[in-house]
Backbone as numpy.savetxt, mean C-alpha at the origin, in Angstrom:
# Nx Ny Nz CAx CAy CAz Cx Cy Cz
2.98 15.57 -2.16 1.75 14.93 -2.45 1.15 15.12 -1.25
0.20 15.12 -1.21 -0.81 15.06 0.11 -1.91 13.79 -0.04
-1.83 13.00 1.16 -2.54 11.73 1.15 -3.59 12.09 2.22
-4.66 11.54 1.72 -6.02 11.38 2.57 -6.70 10.05 3.04
-6.90 9.58 4.13 -7.71 8.54 4.18 -8.97 8.74 4.85
-9.98 8.81 3.64 -11.53 8.90 3.93 -11.92 7.76 4.80
-12.99 7.84 5.46 -13.93 7.03 6.11 -14.23 5.93 5.44
-14.45 6.13 4.03 -14.82 4.93 3.09 -13.94 4.77 1.91
-13.84 3.86 1.31 -13.15 3.44 0.22 -11.65 3.70 0.22
-10.91 3.82 -0.53 -9.53 3.68 -0.57 -8.63 4.94 -0.31
-7.72 5.03 0.10 -6.92 6.56 0.46 -6.92 7.31 -0.89
-6.74 8.31 -1.18 -6.65 9.41 -2.45 -5.40 10.26 -2.12
-4.51 10.49 -3.05 -3.41 10.94 -3.33 -3.45 12.10 -4.17
-3.20 13.30 -3.71 -2.95 14.13 -4.85 -1.85 14.90 -4.66
-1.43 15.61 -5.77 -0.17 16.45 -5.71 -0.54 17.81 -4.73
0.87 18.21 -4.00 0.43 19.21 -3.08 1.19 20.48 -3.77
0.68 21.62 -3.21 1.38 22.84 -4.06 2.73 22.88 -3.52
3.02 22.11 -2.69 4.38 22.53 -1.72 5.27 21.77 -2.57
5.16 20.92 -3.45 6.11 20.37 -4.23 6.65 18.86 -3.47
7.82 18.41 -4.09 7.94 17.12 -3.55 9.52 17.24 -3.15
9.86 18.13 -2.11 11.05 18.24 -1.61 11.61 17.35 -0.47
12.27 17.28 -0.02 13.12 16.51 1.32 11.78 16.05 2.22
10.67 16.51 2.43 9.31 16.19 3.27 8.61 15.24 2.94
8.87 14.34 1.74 8.28 13.14 1.36 8.05 12.07 2.19
9.10 11.75 3.19 9.08 10.68 3.85 8.45 11.32 4.94
8.64 12.58 5.54 7.65 13.23 6.67 6.45 12.67 6.28
6.18 13.35 5.24 4.78 12.85 4.52 4.06 11.71 4.54
5.16 10.81 4.14 4.86 9.14 4.14 4.57 8.99 5.69
5.56 9.40 6.75 5.35 8.91 8.18 3.98 9.48 8.82
3.53 10.50 8.41 2.37 11.10 8.87 1.13 10.24 8.25
0.96 9.80 6.80 0.28 9.01 6.26 0.27 7.82 6.96
1.44 7.13 7.64 1.56 5.70 8.23 0.82 5.77 9.33
0.69 6.77 10.05 0.17 7.38 11.45 -1.37 6.95 11.14
-1.91 7.70 10.05 -3.22 7.62 9.90 -3.66 6.65 9.28
-2.73 5.65 8.69 -2.98 4.23 8.36 -3.69 3.28 9.15
-3.04 3.60 10.39 -3.42 2.68 11.38 -4.80 2.42 11.95
-5.41 4.04 11.39 -7.23 3.71 11.21 -7.29 2.71 10.07
-6.57 2.57 9.06 -7.46 1.43 8.11 -7.56 0.41 8.53
-6.80 -0.16 9.65 -6.87 -1.60 10.09 -8.09 -1.87 10.59
-8.78 -0.84 11.12 -10.10 -0.91 11.87 -11.25 -0.65 10.87
-10.68 -0.31 9.28 -11.44 0.42 8.55 -12.92 -0.15 8.71
-14.06 0.65 8.93 -15.49 0.29 9.05 -15.94 -0.24 7.54
-15.73 0.33 6.40 -15.95 0.07 5.17 -15.73 -1.28 4.77
-14.20 -1.76 4.88 -14.19 -3.16 4.93 -14.89 -4.02 5.77
-14.70 -4.15 7.06 -15.26 -4.72 8.22 -16.56 -4.88 7.93
-17.49 -3.79 7.37 -19.14 -4.13 7.20 -19.02 -4.90 6.27
-18.41 -4.95 5.06 -18.39 -5.92 4.01 -18.34 -7.06 4.33
-17.01 -7.37 5.15 -16.65 -8.88 5.41 -17.90 -9.32 6.44
-18.36 -8.53 7.19 -19.23 -8.64 8.25 -20.63 -9.29 7.67
-21.16 -8.37 6.60 -22.15 -8.60 5.84 -22.29 -9.48 4.90
-21.25 -10.15 4.63 -20.95 -11.24 3.45 -19.85 -12.19 4.07
-20.07 -13.11 5.04 -18.98 -13.84 5.46 -18.60 -15.18 4.54
-19.21 -15.41 3.61 -19.16 -16.27 2.63 -19.55 -15.78 1.07
-18.72 -15.41 0.25 -19.00 -14.82 -0.87 -19.72 -15.78 -1.85
-19.47 -16.69 -1.66 -19.93 -17.95 -2.69 -21.60 -17.71 -2.88
-22.37 -17.09 -2.02 -23.41 -16.95 -2.32 -24.01 -15.81 -2.94
-23.26 -14.97 -3.33 -23.36 -13.94 -4.20 -23.26 -14.18 -5.73
-24.25 -13.91 -6.35 -24.20 -13.63 -7.82 -23.28 -12.87 -8.32
-22.51 -13.08 -9.45 -22.13 -11.72 -10.23 -22.36 -10.24 -10.15
-23.73 -10.20 -10.27 -24.38 -9.02 -10.47 -24.63 -8.45 -8.95
-24.28 -9.20 -8.06 -24.62 -8.84 -6.65 -23.13 -8.39 -5.93
-22.13 -8.40 -6.77 -20.56 -8.23 -6.25 -20.76 -6.75 -6.34
-19.81 -6.07 -5.46 -19.50 -4.79 -5.76 -18.24 -4.38 -5.22
-17.55 -3.25 -5.45 -16.46 -2.72 -4.90 -16.35 -1.55 -4.41
-15.58 -1.68 -3.22 -15.75 -0.27 -2.21 -14.24 0.08 -2.75
-13.95 1.23 -3.07 -12.96 2.17 -3.26 -12.46 2.29 -4.50
-11.20 2.86 -4.78 -10.61 3.34 -5.89 -9.93 2.31 -6.59
-10.16 2.02 -7.77 -9.64 0.74 -8.62 -8.25 0.76 -8.49
-7.33 1.87 -8.62 -5.90 1.95 -8.55 -5.42 1.61 -7.39
-6.31 1.55 -6.08 -5.54 1.22 -4.87 -6.52 -0.09 -4.40
-7.09 -0.74 -5.26 -7.68 -1.93 -4.80 -6.74 -3.22 -4.80
-6.77 -4.22 -3.77 -6.07 -5.20 -3.68 -6.52 -6.11 -4.44
-5.31 -7.38 -4.93 -6.02 -8.17 -6.01 -6.91 -8.91 -5.43
-7.23 -9.12 -4.22 -8.48 -10.15 -3.49 -9.55 -9.31 -3.72
-9.66 -7.95 -3.45 -10.72 -7.10 -3.70 -11.17 -7.18 -5.22
-10.12 -7.12 -5.93 -10.51 -6.79 -7.44 -11.09 -8.19 -8.15
-10.81 -9.47 -7.25 -11.40 -10.62 -7.94 -12.76 -10.96 -6.96
-12.94 -9.97 -6.02 -14.57 -10.34 -5.34 -14.43 -11.48 -4.35
-13.14 -11.50 -3.78 -12.79 -12.26 -2.84 -12.80 -11.64 -1.54
-13.00 -12.68 -0.43 -13.26 -11.85 0.95 -11.95 -11.36 1.30
-11.81 -10.16 1.73 -11.03 -9.04 2.09 -10.81 -8.84 3.75
-9.68 -8.70 4.07 -9.46 -8.36 5.80 -8.48 -7.11 5.68
-7.78 -6.93 6.71 -6.90 -6.00 7.06 -5.81 -5.77 5.95
-5.37 -7.01 5.63 -3.92 -6.98 4.59 -4.77 -6.30 3.40
-5.81 -6.52 2.73 -6.11 -5.35 1.80 -6.15 -4.12 1.79
-6.13 -3.68 3.04 -5.83 -2.21 3.55 -4.54 -1.59 3.45
-3.70 -2.89 3.44 -2.49 -2.66 3.77 -1.59 -2.46 2.42
-2.20 -3.61 1.14 -2.21 -3.40 -0.16 -2.26 -2.01 -0.58
-3.50 -1.34 -0.35 -4.17 -0.26 -0.60 -2.92 1.10 -0.09
-2.63 0.87 1.20 -1.49 1.62 1.60 -0.35 1.45 0.88
0.04 0.47 0.39 1.32 0.36 -0.26 1.19 1.10 -1.59
-0.18 1.12 -2.10 -0.24 1.74 -3.24 -0.23 3.17 -3.12
-0.85 3.62 -2.13 -0.45 5.09 -1.92 0.63 5.51 -1.67
1.39 4.94 -0.73 2.93 5.12 -0.20 3.61 5.20 -1.76
3.60 4.32 -2.52 4.01 4.10 -3.85 3.94 5.64 -4.71
2.76 5.87 -4.73 2.46 7.00 -5.63 2.98 8.53 -4.69
3.05 8.47 -3.42 3.53 9.34 -2.32 4.68 9.61 -2.74
5.71 8.54 -2.82 7.03 8.61 -2.97 7.30 8.75 -4.42
6.76 8.35 -5.21 7.31 8.46 -6.83 6.41 9.45 -7.57
5.67 9.68 -7.36 4.50 10.74 -7.80 3.77 9.95 -8.97
3.92 8.56 -9.32 3.41 8.01 -10.23 2.17 6.76 -9.36
1.22 6.50 -10.24 0.28 5.18 -9.60 1.27 3.97 -9.83
1.11 3.04 -8.83 1.47 1.80 -8.90 1.07 0.93 -10.04
-0.40 1.27 -10.41 -0.76 0.51 -11.47 -1.46 1.37 -12.55
-1.42 1.47 -13.41 -2.17 2.13 -14.33 -2.81 1.40 -15.69
-3.69 1.83 -16.47 -4.21 1.27 -17.59 -5.01 2.35 -18.06
-5.47 2.36 -19.63 -6.30 3.27 -20.12 -7.77 3.05 -19.74
-8.21 2.21 -18.78 -9.53 2.18 -18.50 -9.69 1.40 -17.15
-10.86 1.20 -16.64 -10.87 0.95 -15.28 -10.35 -0.65 -15.26
-11.14 -1.39 -16.37 -10.61 -2.96 -16.54 -9.09 -2.95 -16.64
-8.72 -2.10 -17.41 -7.08 -2.18 -17.54 -6.32 -2.02 -16.25
-6.72 -0.97 -15.46 -6.13 -0.93 -14.23 -6.48 -2.24 -13.28
-7.75 -2.62 -13.19 -7.87 -3.82 -12.59 -7.07 -5.08 -13.24
-6.69 -5.09 -14.27 -5.76 -5.96 -14.74 -4.36 -5.94 -14.44
-3.77 -4.69 -14.19 -2.60 -4.09 -14.01 -2.46 -4.60 -12.50
-3.71 -4.42 -11.74 -3.18 -4.80 -10.25 -3.36 -6.42 -10.10
-4.11 -7.08 -10.91 -3.99 -8.41 -10.77 -2.51 -9.27 -11.36
-1.92 -8.62 -12.27 -0.77 -9.24 -12.91 0.56 -8.63 -12.79
0.60 -7.21 -12.84 1.95 -6.42 -13.08 2.34 -6.01 -11.79
3.64 -5.95 -11.74 4.48 -5.53 -10.58 4.99 -4.08 -11.05
4.68 -3.09 -9.91 4.98 -1.65 -10.32 6.44 -1.73 -10.69
6.57 -0.54 -11.23 8.17 -0.41 -11.74 8.86 0.01 -10.24
9.88 -0.61 -10.47 10.86 -0.35 -9.11 11.20 1.06 -8.78
10.92 1.60 -7.40 10.85 2.67 -7.04 12.36 3.52 -7.42
13.45 2.66 -7.45 14.69 3.00 -7.50 14.86 3.50 -8.97
14.15 3.09 -9.76 14.25 3.62 -11.16 13.43 4.93 -11.26
12.49 5.34 -10.63 11.91 6.46 -10.54 12.20 7.57 -9.61
12.78 6.84 -8.51 13.45 8.17 -7.37 14.54 7.40 -6.90
15.83 7.35 -7.15 16.79 6.53 -6.69 17.05 7.18 -5.44
16.76 8.29 -5.02 17.04 8.82 -3.60 16.36 8.09 -2.53
15.23 7.51 -2.75 14.52 6.97 -1.43 15.31 5.62 -1.14
15.36 5.55 -0.05 16.32 4.66 0.70 16.00 3.37 0.28
16.61 2.13 0.06 16.49 1.09 -0.35 15.38 0.24 1.16
15.64 0.38 2.01 14.69 -0.17 3.05 13.28 0.29 2.71
13.29 1.73 2.81 11.79 2.13 2.39 11.30 1.39 0.92
11.96 1.24 0.10 11.38 0.41 -0.84 11.08 -0.86 -0.77
11.75 -1.56 0.21 11.66 -2.91 0.41 10.26 -2.99 1.01
9.85 -1.67 2.05 8.42 -1.85 3.01 7.25 -1.85 1.93
7.77 -0.99 0.71 6.66 -0.75 -0.28 6.21 -1.93 -1.01
7.51 -2.71 -1.26 7.42 -3.83 -2.06 6.59 -5.21 -1.28
6.77 -4.97 -0.08 6.16 -5.87 0.82 4.70 -5.54 1.00
4.35 -4.33 0.87 2.95 -4.10 1.05 2.46 -4.41 0.00
2.86 -4.27 -1.30 2.41 -4.72 -2.49 2.44 -5.88 -3.14
2.89 -6.90 -2.14 2.86 -8.28 -2.50 1.40 -8.75 -2.98
1.20 -9.53 -4.07 -0.10 -9.91 -4.71 -1.06 -10.91 -3.43
0.00 -11.84 -3.01 -0.52 -12.92 -2.17 -0.39 -12.03 -0.68
-1.61 -12.19 -0.15 -1.61 -11.58 1.17 -1.04 -12.22 2.31
-0.81 -13.56 2.20 0.34 -14.27 3.17 1.44 -13.70 3.14
2.01 -12.76 2.04 3.73 -12.65 1.90 3.72 -10.97 2.19
2.35 -10.10 2.32 2.04 -8.91 2.93 2.34 -9.30 4.51
2.74 -7.64 5.09 2.63 -7.59 6.48 1.19 -7.98 6.63
1.14 -8.73 7.82 0.01 -9.30 8.38 -0.78 -8.23 9.18
-0.15 -7.02 9.72 -0.90 -5.75 10.36 -0.31 -4.53 9.74
-0.92 -3.50 10.05 -0.47 -2.20 9.66 0.74 -1.86 10.68
0.57 -2.33 11.74 1.67 -2.01 12.91 2.82 -2.73 12.63
3.02 -3.80 11.95 4.46 -4.28 11.45 4.90 -3.30 10.53
4.00 -2.82 9.49 4.70 -1.86 8.47 5.13 -0.63 9.19
4.51 -0.06 10.05 4.67 1.12 10.93 5.77 0.90 11.59
6.20 -0.16 12.41 7.31 -0.42 12.80 8.52 -0.42 12.15
8.58 -1.06 10.93 9.56 -0.88 10.13 9.68 0.26 9.59
8.76 1.47 9.34 8.80 2.67 8.70 9.36 3.77 9.72
8.78 3.58 10.99 9.34 3.90 12.20 11.04 3.78 12.51
11.11 2.58 12.55 12.56 2.28 12.60 13.58 2.80 11.44
13.14 2.83 10.13 13.93 3.61 8.98 14.15 4.97 9.48
13.08 5.60 9.64 12.70 6.78 9.73 13.54 7.56 11.06
13.81 6.87 12.03 14.53 7.15 13.21 16.14 6.94 12.97
16.31 6.07 12.04 17.72 5.39 11.83 18.25 6.64 11.00
17.66 7.06 9.96 17.86 8.02 8.83 17.97 9.66 9.61
17.14 9.83 10.47 17.19 11.02 11.40 18.56 10.89 12.13
18.85 9.77 12.85 20.00 9.97 13.50 21.21 9.78 12.62
21.24 9.39 11.52 22.58 9.18 10.85 22.91 7.62 11.17
22.53 7.02 11.87 23.25 5.73 12.43 23.19 4.60 11.75
22.51 4.52 10.80 22.24 3.47 9.46 21.07 2.50 10.09
20.78 1.72 9.34 19.50 0.74 9.50 19.70 -0.37 10.54
18.79 -0.60 11.32 18.68 -1.66 12.26 18.99 -2.89 11.45
19.91 -4.23 12.00 19.65 -4.98 11.23 18.58 -6.01 11.36
17.41 -5.69 12.52 16.24 -6.35 12.42 15.33 -6.22 11.30
15.53 -5.07 10.67 14.83 -4.78 9.20 14.75 -5.92 8.55
15.64 -6.60 8.46 15.81 -8.04 7.51 15.01 -8.94 7.89
14.55 -8.79 9.22 13.68 -10.04 9.53 12.61 -10.09 9.16
12.05 -8.88 8.94 10.54 -8.47 8.37 10.59 -8.60 6.84
11.75 -8.34 6.43 11.56 -8.29 4.72 12.86 -9.27 4.07
12.41 -10.23 3.49 13.46 -11.13 3.00 13.99 -10.67 1.79
14.92 -10.89 1.42 15.79 -10.33 0.38 14.74 -10.48 -1.09
14.53 -12.24 -1.05 13.66 -12.14 -2.15 12.30 -11.40 -2.78
11.99 -10.71 -1.70 10.87 -9.72 -1.75 11.24 -8.48 -2.37
12.47 -8.35 -2.53 12.98 -6.85 -3.38 13.30 -7.45 -4.85
12.35 -6.69 -5.93 12.92 -6.93 -7.34 14.24 -6.47 -7.74
14.71 -7.19 -8.72 15.93 -7.23 -9.08 15.83 -6.04 -10.10
16.63 -5.06 -10.34 16.40 -4.03 -11.15 17.88 -4.22 -12.38
């Protein structure tokens, strides 16, 4: 799969012609590096700066920026967004990159929005059991419905993914400090 992070809107993911071999995690790490750009995303910051208090907007004046399938719950509800909204979008892209499926699906745009607001994506372990548990935990934390429970900055997610990446490359096992970032309760029981 190939991921792109355009200057406006949410990231796009499309199947690559190269297939889904062992390079998926390398692709995810490449996407993660580019996702650091999202923390300073001009589109979301411009929206927040231009509308410091959404309460003055009529329902007709509300608009969405991005692709519905990658939208955070707070953005789908028209609430104020910050960098944590981008982290949710990144989690959606990472989920799709790793599994080949969208995290949130539906038969229409409104059905997808409803799924973003209420559904939990299928566990990655059921779709691709070869994905390391620690990577699955990062995705789950990125996709938390409550922004307070998500990573608070993309740098935190990057640190965890980098730690996992180098641990897997070296064959030394995962660092015990990963559990300080990801509580066991954040991982769905399958």
